Amino acid sequence: MIKILIVEDEKNQRELLSSSLKDDYDTITAASGKEAFEIFEDDRTIGIIISDFKMDDMDGIELLKRVKRCAPDVIFILITAYASVSSAVTALKLGAYDYITKPIVIEKLKVILKRAVESYFLLIENRELKEKLKMHYSFEKIITKSPRMKEILSIVSRVSHSKTTVLITGESGTGKELIARAIYNASDRNDRPFIPINCSAIPETLLESELFGYEKGAFTGAVKTKKGKLEIADRGTAFFDEVGDVPLTIQVKLLRFLQFGEIVPLGRETSLHVDVRIICSTNKDLRKKIEEGIFREDLFYRLNVVEIHIPPLRERKEDITPLVNHFIKKYSKVSGKSIEGISNEAMRYLFSYNWPGNVRELESLIERAIVMSRDTIIDVDDLPISLKGIEEKEGDLALKMVEKKHIERVLGLQGGNISKAAEILGIHRNTLMSKLKEYNINRND
Ligand SMILES: Nc1ncnc2c1ncn2[C@@H]1O[C@H](COP(=O)(O)OP(=O)(O)OP(=O)(O)O)[C@@H](O)[C@H]1O
Ligand SMILES: [Mg+2]
């Protein structure tokens, strides 16, 4: 029920209004403009104010002005004496919804109120819709000019409305999670949860209970029943990040879930039915993993109903300029610096680089450059040495030097994580360890 605040200094009139409206509305009263404003400040659920114009301490127009300043959506209806219609005109100009002249005909007021309530809800609904839409687009801000990426976006909009399982492949930092979220945002499940599960970060022993949950007493330490992520994601979407890292023992259970929509929490006799849309991503070659016997072929076909492959940044260099502009805007806002752009020379470096860390690497480079920049334009000086080094000094062009710098870069980008860096470099982690020793590279640099 919508809440109405009645403001009237004459007691009889106030009580009459209140009693004739209280069956249909939640009414509160105030005996003066000042009191009304105090009540209003404490209770922002008030949707409508009906106020007399002439009052001693604060008149209806002043109250209207104050209310509109803090809550423009509130519906304001002014009561005027027949003689002061000019104040009614002023009120309308200030955003009042309507006015009613004295003596008040209750039936007439009820008609005005009915219309007012309708428009109030429309206004609120509209605003909520707009907010939802805004959120939708801000999440979906995928910057691209590349025809291959545009093709991907059209696949995204085609698959989002079904429950089809999607496998997103691509190198690290190409935007796999961004695409997964875009599919979710455009789907009709977007009012239900999106649950990301990072399969490579969760140890094998925990992954099972994370996914499927457990019953109280299922194992030592299971002091209470815990819902698994798949149960939490019911009627929503689960995103399996790095699905290639799911161990074989859990792959079997995942397959069962994909086939029958059933999960069995640890320590439970019976299964649970859940309705979850699955999106997966991997930066590894799952087909190779199948050959090696560490990924189940049947699971692969279940996951790979639609495959979206995101090309690395070096294969879509037309995206570099729009991405750079986008990140400059984003981070100059964050840092409070007004960076206007980037010099042509700096751009040339960005184009000649091969971006092993893809869009993520470009993003952190721009973020850093903005912090470093002492000017309104990002210049070569603001770029990291490792990016320029390869072009700049001939002495540095010795193969070993280039290798050392490249390792340092990749390692830095991966936050010193040896396994991840080794993977990007395409070498075994032991090989990387010995190279770190050889080049005297400190992994925390
Ligand atoms: N086309 C794009 N437009 C705008 N931002 C992008 C785009 N592609 C990627 N990004 C940004 O780059 C970063 C990396 O993207 P994301 O996390 O989706 O990559 P990923 O492929 O999942 O990486 P990883 O394999 O390392 O998990 C994010 O901050 C993302 O917002
Ligand atoms: Mg990711």
Tab-separated table of C-alpha atoms and ligand atoms in Angstrom:
chain	number	residue	atom	x	y	z
A	1	MET	CA	0.000	0.000	0.000
A	2	ILE	CA	1.337	3.387	-0.918
A	3	LYS	CA	2.091	5.778	1.918
A	4	ILE	CA	0.481	9.233	1.931
A	5	LEU	CA	1.524	12.134	4.098
A	6	ILE	CA	-1.295	14.618	4.768
A	7	VAL	CA	-0.155	18.112	5.764
A	8	GLU	CA	-2.829	20.439	7.065
A	9	ASP	CA	-2.783	22.873	9.983
A	10	GLU	CA	-6.536	22.763	10.572
A	11	LYS	CA	-7.287	19.832	12.818
A	12	ASN	CA	-10.798	19.051	11.521
A	13	GLN	CA	-9.772	19.184	7.908
A	14	ARG	CA	-6.721	17.016	8.623
A	15	GLU	CA	-8.758	14.371	10.371
A	16	LEU	CA	-11.404	14.352	7.705
A	17	LEU	CA	-8.840	13.792	4.976
A	18	SER	CA	-7.079	11.100	6.930
A	19	SER	CA	-10.215	9.153	7.801
A	20	SER	CA	-11.614	9.257	4.297
A	21	LEU	CA	-8.381	7.944	2.752
A	22	LYS	CA	-7.189	5.468	5.335
A	23	ASP	CA	-9.106	2.505	3.916
A	24	ASP	CA	-7.244	2.659	0.627
A	25	TYR	CA	-3.937	4.143	1.690
A	26	ASP	CA	-1.430	4.064	4.462
A	27	THR	CA	-1.868	7.590	5.828
A	28	ILE	CA	0.198	9.715	8.202
A	29	THR	CA	-0.487	13.314	9.154
A	30	ALA	CA	1.477	16.438	9.992
A	31	ALA	CA	0.157	19.668	11.458
A	32	SER	CA	2.710	21.960	9.828
A	33	GLY	CA	5.109	22.184	6.902
A	34	LYS	CA	8.036	21.918	9.238
A	35	GLU	CA	6.740	18.819	10.945
A	36	ALA	CA	5.921	17.321	7.552
A	37	PHE	CA	9.458	17.789	6.315
A	38	GLU	CA	10.880	16.187	9.448
A	39	ILE	CA	8.613	13.168	9.048
A	40	PHE	CA	9.514	12.971	5.378
A	41	GLU	CA	13.230	13.057	6.082
A	42	ASP	CA	12.875	10.119	8.456
A	43	ASP	CA	10.629	8.074	6.228
A	44	ARG	CA	11.578	7.920	2.586
A	45	THR	CA	8.922	5.336	1.807
A	46	ILE	CA	6.352	8.120	1.571
A	47	GLY	CA	5.144	8.157	-2.033
A	48	ILE	CA	2.552	10.928	-2.001
A	49	ILE	CA	2.226	14.211	-0.119
A	50	ILE	CA	-1.051	16.127	0.030
A	51	SER	CA	-0.345	19.515	1.505
A	52	ASP	CA	-2.233	22.678	2.316
A	53	PHE	CA	-0.753	25.820	0.807
A	54	LYS	CA	-1.233	28.300	3.615
A	55	MET	CA	0.530	27.296	6.788
A	56	ASP	CA	2.378	29.396	9.315
A	57	ASP	CA	5.924	28.110	9.673
A	58	MET	CA	6.542	26.686	6.194
A	59	ASP	CA	3.999	26.989	3.415
A	60	GLY	CA	3.097	24.286	0.909
A	61	ILE	CA	5.284	25.735	-1.839
A	62	GLU	CA	8.366	25.768	0.367
A	63	LEU	CA	7.670	22.191	1.464
A	64	LEU	CA	7.268	21.164	-2.164
A	65	LYS	CA	10.623	22.723	-3.072
A	66	ARG	CA	12.452	20.960	-0.259
A	67	VAL	CA	10.870	17.584	-0.902
A	68	LYS	CA	11.559	17.706	-4.642
A	69	ARG	CA	15.173	18.568	-3.990
A	70	CYS	CA	15.762	15.313	-2.125
A	71	ALA	CA	13.202	13.060	-3.788
A	72	PRO	CA	12.082	14.186	-7.249
A	73	ASP	CA	9.860	11.123	-7.670
A	74	VAL	CA	7.512	11.926	-4.800
A	75	ILE	CA	4.023	12.910	-5.928
A	76	PHE	CA	2.923	16.241	-4.498
A	77	ILE	CA	-0.665	17.469	-4.474
A	78	LEU	CA	-1.337	20.997	-3.269
A	79	ILE	CA	-4.542	22.114	-1.562
A	80	THR	CA	-5.336	25.760	-2.276
A	81	ALA	CA	-8.078	28.160	-1.355
A	82	TYR	CA	-10.131	29.035	-4.375
A	83	ALA	CA	-8.762	32.561	-4.207
A	84	SER	CA	-5.114	31.589	-4.659
A	85	VAL	CA	-5.008	29.643	-7.871
A	86	SER	CA	-1.797	31.465	-8.809
A	87	SER	CA	-0.003	29.514	-6.076
A	88	ALA	CA	-1.306	26.335	-7.719
A	89	VAL	CA	0.288	27.379	-11.004
A	90	THR	CA	3.572	28.032	-9.219
A	91	ALA	CA	3.316	24.602	-7.617
A	92	LEU	CA	2.795	22.879	-10.954
A	93	LYS	CA	5.828	24.663	-12.353
A	94	LEU	CA	7.862	23.405	-9.414
A	95	GLY	CA	6.906	19.820	-10.165
A	96	ALA	CA	3.678	19.305	-8.216
A	97	TYR	CA	1.549	16.567	-9.692
A	98	ASP	CA	-1.801	18.373	-9.351
A	99	TYR	CA	-3.784	20.692	-7.078
A	100	ILE	CA	-7.221	20.654	-5.553
A	101	THR	CA	-9.235	23.653	-4.414
A	102	LYS	CA	-11.063	24.137	-1.161
A	103	PRO	CA	-13.641	23.099	-0.129
A	104	ILE	CA	-12.289	19.641	-0.886
A	105	VAL	CA	-14.615	17.217	-2.599
A	106	ILE	CA	-13.348	13.863	-1.385
A	107	GLU	CA	-14.527	11.969	-4.461
A	108	LYS	CA	-12.569	14.354	-6.670
A	109	LEU	CA	-9.457	13.917	-4.537
A	110	LYS	CA	-9.795	10.145	-4.788
A	111	VAL	CA	-9.841	10.339	-8.565
A	112	ILE	CA	-6.698	12.464	-8.600
A	113	LEU	CA	-5.028	10.069	-6.171
A	114	LYS	CA	-5.864	7.032	-8.237
A	115	ARG	CA	-4.205	8.553	-11.274
A	116	ALA	CA	-1.294	9.747	-9.165
A	117	VAL	CA	-0.640	6.288	-7.774
A	118	GLU	CA	-0.616	4.810	-11.246
A	119	SER	CA	1.875	7.322	-12.499
A	120	TYR	CA	3.984	6.882	-9.376
A	121	PHE	CA	4.348	3.160	-9.952
A	122	LEU	CA	5.018	3.720	-13.630
A	123	LEU	CA	7.769	6.138	-12.735
A	124	ILE	CA	9.369	3.715	-10.288
A	125	GLU	CA	9.055	0.825	-12.707
A	126	ASN	CA	10.574	2.888	-15.476
A	127	ARG	CA	13.485	3.889	-13.347
A	128	GLU	CA	14.123	0.309	-12.278
A	129	LEU	CA	13.990	-0.815	-15.877
A	130	LYS	CA	16.416	1.860	-16.904
A	131	GLU	CA	18.781	0.887	-14.121
A	132	LYS	CA	18.622	-2.740	-15.158
A	133	LEU	CA	19.327	-1.813	-18.732
A	134	LYS	CA	22.216	0.390	-17.718
A	135	MET	CA	23.730	-2.428	-15.682
A	136	HIS	CA	23.201	-4.779	-18.543
A	137	TYR	CA	25.156	-2.620	-20.930
A	138	SER	CA	27.903	-1.725	-18.543
A	139	PHE	CA	28.562	-5.401	-17.981
A	140	GLU	CA	28.461	-6.071	-21.630
A	141	LYS	CA	30.973	-3.454	-22.595
A	142	ILE	CA	32.892	-5.544	-25.047
A	143	ILE	CA	35.064	-3.294	-27.132
A	144	THR	CA	35.898	-4.532	-30.587
A	145	LYS	CA	36.191	-3.651	-34.242
A	146	SER	CA	37.360	-7.033	-35.354
A	147	PRO	CA	35.056	-8.909	-37.746
A	148	ARG	CA	35.973	-12.183	-36.033
A	149	MET	CA	34.956	-10.780	-32.658
A	150	LYS	CA	31.741	-9.365	-34.126
A	151	GLU	CA	30.916	-12.843	-35.378
A	152	ILE	CA	31.494	-14.093	-31.817
A	153	LEU	CA	29.133	-11.457	-30.431
A	154	SER	CA	26.454	-12.562	-32.822
A	155	ILE	CA	26.920	-16.158	-31.627
A	156	VAL	CA	26.657	-14.868	-28.061
A	157	SER	CA	23.279	-13.319	-28.726
A	158	ARG	CA	22.077	-16.418	-30.545
A	159	VAL	CA	23.077	-18.905	-27.823
A	160	SER	CA	22.172	-16.800	-24.818
A	161	HIS	CA	18.452	-17.541	-24.937
A	162	SER	CA	18.786	-21.299	-24.881
A	163	LYS	CA	20.220	-23.546	-22.208
A	164	THR	CA	22.948	-24.754	-24.578
A	165	THR	CA	26.257	-25.568	-22.969
A	166	VAL	CA	29.000	-23.316	-24.308
A	167	LEU	CA	32.730	-23.900	-24.271
A	168	ILE	CA	34.830	-20.755	-24.604
A	169	THR	CA	38.437	-21.282	-25.627
A	170	GLY	CA	41.283	-18.858	-26.069
A	171	GLU	CA	44.610	-17.783	-24.646
A	172	SER	CA	44.900	-16.225	-21.236
A	173	GLY	CA	43.490	-12.706	-21.054
A	174	THR	CA	41.545	-12.792	-24.323
A	175	GLY	CA	38.215	-12.098	-22.612
A	176	LYS	CA	36.738	-15.548	-21.984
A	177	GLU	CA	35.085	-14.605	-18.733
A	178	LEU	CA	33.794	-11.386	-20.254
A	179	ILE	CA	32.084	-13.374	-23.005
A	180	ALA	CA	30.698	-15.860	-20.458
A	181	ARG	CA	29.154	-12.999	-18.495
A	182	ALA	CA	27.786	-11.455	-21.673
A	183	ILE	CA	26.001	-14.705	-22.491
A	184	TYR	CA	24.570	-14.758	-19.001
A	185	ASN	CA	23.538	-11.086	-19.088
A	186	ALA	CA	21.703	-11.520	-22.353
A	187	SER	CA	19.946	-14.685	-21.189
A	188	ASP	CA	16.572	-14.908	-19.502
A	189	ARG	CA	18.367	-16.399	-16.513
A	190	ASN	CA	19.977	-13.053	-15.745
A	191	ASP	CA	17.805	-12.537	-12.691
A	192	ARG	CA	19.159	-15.759	-11.219
A	193	PRO	CA	22.738	-16.289	-9.969
A	194	PHE	CA	25.880	-16.425	-12.083
A	195	ILE	CA	28.277	-18.648	-10.174
A	196	PRO	CA	31.903	-18.698	-11.331
A	197	ILE	CA	33.949	-21.709	-10.290
A	198	ASN	CA	37.673	-21.475	-10.779
A	199	CYS	CA	38.562	-25.115	-11.306
A	200	SER	CA	42.324	-24.592	-11.309
A	201	ALA	CA	42.401	-22.652	-8.051
A	202	ILE	CA	40.477	-25.157	-5.946
A	203	PRO	CA	42.389	-28.244	-4.749
A	204	GLU	CA	40.992	-31.602	-5.888
A	205	THR	CA	39.871	-32.620	-2.415
A	206	LEU	CA	37.845	-29.446	-1.994
A	207	LEU	CA	36.487	-29.173	-5.515
A	208	GLU	CA	34.040	-32.013	-5.084
A	209	SER	CA	32.444	-30.571	-1.956
A	210	GLU	CA	32.508	-27.093	-3.471
A	211	LEU	CA	30.577	-28.290	-6.510
A	212	PHE	CA	28.203	-30.806	-5.018
A	213	GLY	CA	28.015	-29.805	-1.363
A	214	TYR	CA	27.878	-32.127	1.622
A	215	GLU	CA	25.648	-33.330	4.410
A	216	LYS	CA	26.400	-32.750	8.046
A	217	GLY	CA	28.703	-35.528	9.249
A	218	ALA	CA	29.759	-36.605	5.742
A	219	PHE	CA	33.373	-36.395	6.867
A	220	THR	CA	35.306	-35.145	9.866
A	221	GLY	CA	34.881	-31.415	9.898
A	222	ALA	CA	31.517	-31.424	8.147
A	223	VAL	CA	29.780	-29.876	11.124
A	224	LYS	CA	26.828	-28.676	9.128
A	225	THR	CA	25.215	-29.288	5.771
A	226	LYS	CA	26.650	-27.126	3.015
A	227	LYS	CA	25.095	-26.413	-0.344
A	228	GLY	CA	27.302	-26.972	-3.359
A	229	LYS	CA	27.812	-24.325	-6.030
A	230	LEU	CA	25.666	-26.255	-8.480
A	231	GLU	CA	22.764	-26.228	-6.056
A	232	ILE	CA	23.241	-22.525	-5.394
A	233	ALA	CA	23.239	-21.954	-9.148
A	234	ASP	CA	19.847	-23.676	-9.530
A	235	ARG	CA	17.839	-22.019	-12.336
A	236	GLY	CA	20.892	-19.829	-12.956
A	237	THR	CA	24.239	-20.244	-14.659
A	238	ALA	CA	27.484	-21.856	-13.508
A	239	PHE	CA	30.750	-20.810	-15.139
A	240	PHE	CA	33.497	-23.421	-15.003
A	241	ASP	CA	36.678	-21.425	-15.449
A	242	GLU	CA	39.649	-23.539	-16.582
A	243	VAL	CA	37.520	-26.634	-16.945
A	244	GLY	CA	40.547	-28.482	-18.352
A	245	ASP	CA	41.921	-28.627	-14.813
A	246	VAL	CA	39.024	-30.626	-13.378
A	247	PRO	CA	40.513	-33.926	-12.142
A	248	LEU	CA	39.276	-37.200	-13.674
A	249	THR	CA	37.480	-38.334	-10.512
A	250	ILE	CA	35.303	-35.235	-10.600
A	251	GLN	CA	34.865	-35.338	-14.366
A	252	VAL	CA	32.765	-38.498	-13.912
A	253	LYS	CA	30.434	-36.719	-11.537
A	254	LEU	CA	30.222	-33.690	-13.756
A	255	LEU	CA	29.246	-35.919	-16.657
A	256	ARG	CA	26.473	-37.475	-14.620
A	257	PHE	CA	25.213	-34.040	-13.739
A	258	LEU	CA	25.237	-32.954	-17.390
A	259	GLN	CA	23.413	-36.106	-18.482
A	260	PHE	CA	20.702	-36.238	-15.844
A	261	GLY	CA	20.734	-32.828	-14.167
A	262	GLU	CA	21.407	-34.605	-10.900
A	263	ILE	CA	23.888	-34.027	-8.140
A	264	VAL	CA	24.648	-36.126	-5.084
A	265	PRO	CA	26.023	-34.134	-2.157
A	266	LEU	CA	28.704	-35.997	-0.193
A	267	GLY	CA	27.193	-38.161	2.497
A	268	ARG	CA	23.733	-38.175	0.949
A	269	GLU	CA	21.922	-41.273	-0.226
A	270	THR	CA	19.641	-39.709	-2.778
A	271	SER	CA	20.300	-37.304	-5.596
A	272	LEU	CA	19.023	-33.770	-6.064
A	273	HIS	CA	17.690	-32.344	-9.277
A	274	VAL	CA	19.047	-28.964	-10.322
A	275	ASP	CA	18.501	-26.829	-13.410
A	276	VAL	CA	21.777	-25.108	-14.225
A	277	ARG	CA	23.091	-23.659	-17.452
A	278	ILE	CA	26.756	-24.475	-17.933
A	279	ILE	CA	29.355	-22.247	-19.542
A	280	CYS	CA	32.982	-23.420	-19.503
A	281	SER	CA	36.266	-21.878	-20.450
A	282	THR	CA	39.746	-23.171	-21.028
A	283	ASN	CA	43.032	-21.854	-22.317
A	284	LYS	CA	44.307	-25.388	-22.858
A	285	ASP	CA	43.859	-27.739	-25.758
A	286	LEU	CA	41.255	-30.168	-24.464
A	287	ARG	CA	41.628	-32.439	-27.494
A	288	LYS	CA	45.262	-32.895	-26.594
A	289	LYS	CA	44.271	-33.649	-23.013
A	290	ILE	CA	41.899	-36.309	-24.305
A	291	GLU	CA	44.743	-37.928	-26.231
A	292	GLU	CA	46.862	-37.835	-23.107
A	293	GLY	CA	44.052	-39.554	-21.220
A	294	ILE	CA	43.545	-36.781	-18.689
A	295	PHE	CA	40.263	-35.450	-20.025
A	296	ARG	CA	37.215	-37.581	-20.742
A	297	GLU	CA	36.096	-37.565	-24.328
A	298	ASP	CA	32.409	-38.053	-23.430
A	299	LEU	CA	32.549	-35.063	-21.091
A	300	PHE	CA	34.229	-32.991	-23.790
A	301	TYR	CA	31.357	-33.598	-26.211
A	302	ARG	CA	28.831	-32.692	-23.556
A	303	LEU	CA	30.595	-29.412	-22.866
A	304	ASN	CA	31.470	-28.559	-26.407
A	305	VAL	CA	27.937	-28.225	-27.779
A	306	VAL	CA	28.807	-24.739	-28.984
A	307	GLU	CA	32.465	-23.726	-29.077
A	308	ILE	CA	33.461	-20.089	-29.098
A	309	HIS	CA	37.121	-19.513	-29.828
A	310	ILE	CA	38.407	-16.059	-28.984
A	311	PRO	CA	41.391	-15.109	-31.151
A	312	PRO	CA	44.499	-13.715	-29.442
A	313	LEU	CA	44.992	-9.947	-29.591
A	314	ARG	CA	47.931	-10.210	-32.006
A	315	GLU	CA	45.546	-11.707	-34.566
A	316	ARG	CA	43.113	-8.809	-34.279
A	317	LYS	CA	45.321	-5.770	-34.039
A	318	GLU	CA	42.443	-3.565	-35.205
A	319	ASP	CA	41.152	-3.931	-31.637
A	320	ILE	CA	44.230	-2.326	-30.092
A	321	THR	CA	43.208	1.294	-30.789
A	322	PRO	CA	39.619	1.076	-29.525
A	323	LEU	CA	40.755	-0.913	-26.477
A	324	VAL	CA	43.483	1.598	-25.673
A	325	ASN	CA	40.983	4.460	-25.868
A	326	HIS	CA	38.534	2.558	-23.724
A	327	PHE	CA	41.100	1.771	-21.023
A	328	ILE	CA	42.429	5.335	-21.049
A	329	LYS	CA	38.920	6.603	-20.326
A	330	LYS	CA	38.349	3.948	-17.691
A	331	TYR	CA	41.579	4.457	-15.761
A	332	SER	CA	41.896	8.201	-16.062
A	333	LYS	CA	38.511	8.344	-14.365
A	334	VAL	CA	39.669	5.918	-11.661
A	335	SER	CA	42.962	7.717	-11.065
A	336	GLY	CA	41.397	11.174	-11.218
A	337	LYS	CA	43.912	12.245	-13.892
A	338	SER	CA	42.622	13.769	-17.062
A	339	ILE	CA	44.574	11.834	-19.654
A	340	GLU	CA	43.447	12.789	-23.136
A	341	GLY	CA	45.158	10.224	-25.284
A	342	ILE	CA	48.339	8.534	-26.375
A	343	SER	CA	51.136	9.650	-28.693
A	344	ASN	CA	51.538	8.128	-32.133
A	345	GLU	CA	54.964	6.857	-31.235
A	346	ALA	CA	53.721	5.047	-28.155
A	347	MET	CA	50.948	3.576	-30.276
A	348	ARG	CA	53.553	2.272	-32.706
A	349	TYR	CA	55.151	0.257	-29.898
A	350	LEU	CA	51.797	-1.177	-28.947
A	351	PHE	CA	51.213	-2.279	-32.522
A	352	SER	CA	54.579	-3.945	-32.915
A	353	TYR	CA	54.295	-5.930	-29.707
A	354	ASN	CA	52.863	-9.450	-29.783
A	355	TRP	CA	50.780	-9.390	-26.567
A	356	PRO	CA	51.285	-12.806	-24.962
A	357	GLY	CA	48.974	-11.738	-22.135
A	358	ASN	CA	46.372	-10.384	-24.590
A	359	VAL	CA	43.759	-7.824	-23.538
A	360	ARG	CA	44.521	-8.212	-19.852
A	361	GLU	CA	48.153	-7.320	-20.524
A	362	LEU	CA	47.105	-4.293	-22.567
A	363	GLU	CA	44.721	-3.205	-19.842
A	364	SER	CA	47.317	-3.343	-17.075
A	365	LEU	CA	49.833	-1.606	-19.299
A	366	ILE	CA	47.467	1.346	-19.821
A	367	GLU	CA	46.579	1.423	-16.143
A	368	ARG	CA	50.266	1.606	-15.274
A	369	ALA	CA	51.015	4.191	-17.972
A	370	ILE	CA	48.329	6.466	-16.590
A	371	VAL	CA	49.823	6.237	-13.126
A	372	MET	CA	53.289	6.974	-14.540
A	373	SER	CA	52.255	9.761	-16.864
A	374	ARG	CA	53.214	13.314	-15.964
A	375	ASP	CA	51.397	14.749	-18.937
A	376	THR	CA	47.908	14.601	-20.377
A	377	ILE	CA	49.164	12.394	-23.191
A	378	ILE	CA	50.659	8.948	-22.638
A	379	ASP	CA	54.065	8.820	-24.265
A	380	VAL	CA	56.800	6.264	-24.862
A	381	ASP	CA	58.376	7.184	-21.506
A	382	ASP	CA	55.297	5.891	-19.744
A	383	LEU	CA	55.534	2.436	-21.292
A	384	PRO	CA	57.419	-0.341	-19.482
A	385	ILE	CA	61.022	-0.822	-20.513
A	386	SER	CA	60.448	-4.463	-21.383
A	387	LEU	CA	58.044	-3.452	-24.110
A	388	LYS	CA	60.368	-0.887	-25.608
A	389	GLY	CA	63.611	-2.655	-24.840
A	390	ILE	CA	63.284	-5.110	-27.657
A	391	GLU	CA	63.109	-2.321	-30.186
A	392	GLU	CA	65.400	0.165	-28.552
A	393	LYS	CA	68.915	-0.960	-27.827
A	394	GLU	CA	70.718	-3.143	-30.262
A	395	GLY	CA	72.857	-4.683	-27.559
A	396	ASP	CA	69.694	-6.005	-26.002
A	397	LEU	CA	68.776	-7.843	-29.114
A	398	ALA	CA	70.957	-10.793	-28.235
A	399	LEU	CA	68.602	-13.765	-28.110
A	400	LYS	CA	69.273	-14.449	-24.460
A	401	MET	CA	68.543	-10.877	-23.512
A	402	VAL	CA	65.228	-10.963	-25.315
A	403	GLU	CA	64.391	-14.239	-23.663
A	404	LYS	CA	65.247	-12.908	-20.238
A	405	LYS	CA	63.077	-9.836	-20.729
A	406	HIS	CA	60.206	-11.834	-22.055
A	407	ILE	CA	60.322	-14.206	-19.090
A	408	GLU	CA	60.400	-11.246	-16.709
A	409	ARG	CA	57.374	-9.724	-18.387
A	410	VAL	CA	55.279	-12.846	-18.418
A	411	LEU	CA	56.202	-13.666	-14.854
A	412	GLY	CA	55.330	-10.143	-13.772
A	413	LEU	CA	51.987	-10.350	-15.521
A	414	GLN	CA	51.207	-13.590	-13.768
A	415	GLY	CA	52.067	-12.091	-10.410
A	416	GLY	CA	55.106	-14.346	-9.996
A	417	ASN	CA	53.102	-17.535	-10.502
A	418	ILE	CA	55.616	-19.984	-12.000
A	419	SER	CA	53.123	-22.550	-13.289
A	420	LYS	CA	51.005	-19.987	-15.063
A	421	ALA	CA	54.034	-18.214	-16.547
A	422	ALA	CA	55.479	-21.527	-17.724
A	423	GLU	CA	52.217	-22.365	-19.395
A	424	ILE	CA	52.056	-19.095	-21.283
A	425	LEU	CA	55.686	-19.472	-22.325
A	426	GLY	CA	54.959	-23.000	-23.464
A	427	ILE	CA	57.715	-24.576	-21.389
A	428	HIS	CA	57.752	-26.923	-18.429
A	429	ARG	CA	57.849	-25.249	-15.053
A	430	ASN	CA	61.145	-26.971	-14.243
A	431	THR	CA	62.638	-25.474	-17.388
A	432	LEU	CA	61.366	-22.086	-16.302
A	433	MET	CA	62.852	-22.556	-12.837
A	434	SER	CA	66.282	-23.259	-14.266
A	435	LYS	CA	66.039	-20.283	-16.580
A	436	LEU	CA	65.192	-18.048	-13.636
A	437	LYS	CA	68.352	-19.257	-11.963
A	438	GLU	CA	70.439	-18.820	-15.113
A	439	TYR	CA	69.232	-15.251	-15.695
A	440	ASN	CA	69.196	-14.425	-12.047
A	441	ILE	CA	65.563	-13.388	-12.172
A	442	ASN	CA	63.789	-12.800	-8.922
A	443	ARG	CA	60.181	-13.955	-9.267
A	444	ASN	CA	58.881	-11.207	-7.039
A	445	ASP	CA	60.287	-8.389	-9.138
B	1	LIG	N1	36.917	-6.870	-25.854
B	1	LIG	C1	37.139	-6.387	-24.642
B	1	LIG	N2	36.659	-5.174	-24.303
B	1	LIG	C2	36.881	-4.674	-23.081
B	1	LIG	N3	37.567	-5.293	-22.120
B	1	LIG	C3	38.073	-6.505	-22.392
B	1	LIG	C4	37.877	-7.123	-23.658
B	1	LIG	N4	38.476	-8.335	-23.643
B	1	LIG	C5	39.009	-8.471	-22.417
B	1	LIG	N5	38.786	-7.388	-21.653
B	1	LIG	C6	39.257	-7.167	-20.289
B	1	LIG	O1	40.483	-7.873	-20.146
B	1	LIG	C7	40.561	-8.519	-18.876
B	1	LIG	C8	40.725	-10.012	-19.077
B	1	LIG	O2	39.518	-10.584	-19.552
B	1	LIG	P1	38.972	-11.980	-19.004
B	1	LIG	O3	39.189	-12.111	-17.550
B	1	LIG	O4	37.588	-12.147	-19.517
B	1	LIG	O5	39.956	-12.944	-19.777
B	1	LIG	P2	40.133	-14.523	-19.686
B	1	LIG	O6	40.241	-14.999	-21.084
B	1	LIG	O7	39.070	-15.102	-18.827
B	1	LIG	O8	41.544	-14.641	-19.000
B	1	LIG	P3	42.203	-15.914	-18.205
B	1	LIG	O9	42.380	-17.015	-19.197
B	1	LIG	O10	43.482	-15.377	-17.726
B	1	LIG	O11	41.239	-16.253	-17.116
B	1	LIG	C9	39.299	-8.150	-18.142
B	1	LIG	O12	39.564	-7.052	-17.311
B	1	LIG	C10	38.336	-7.782	-19.249
B	1	LIG	O13	37.372	-6.875	-18.801
B	2	MG	MG	39.289	-16.104	-16.937
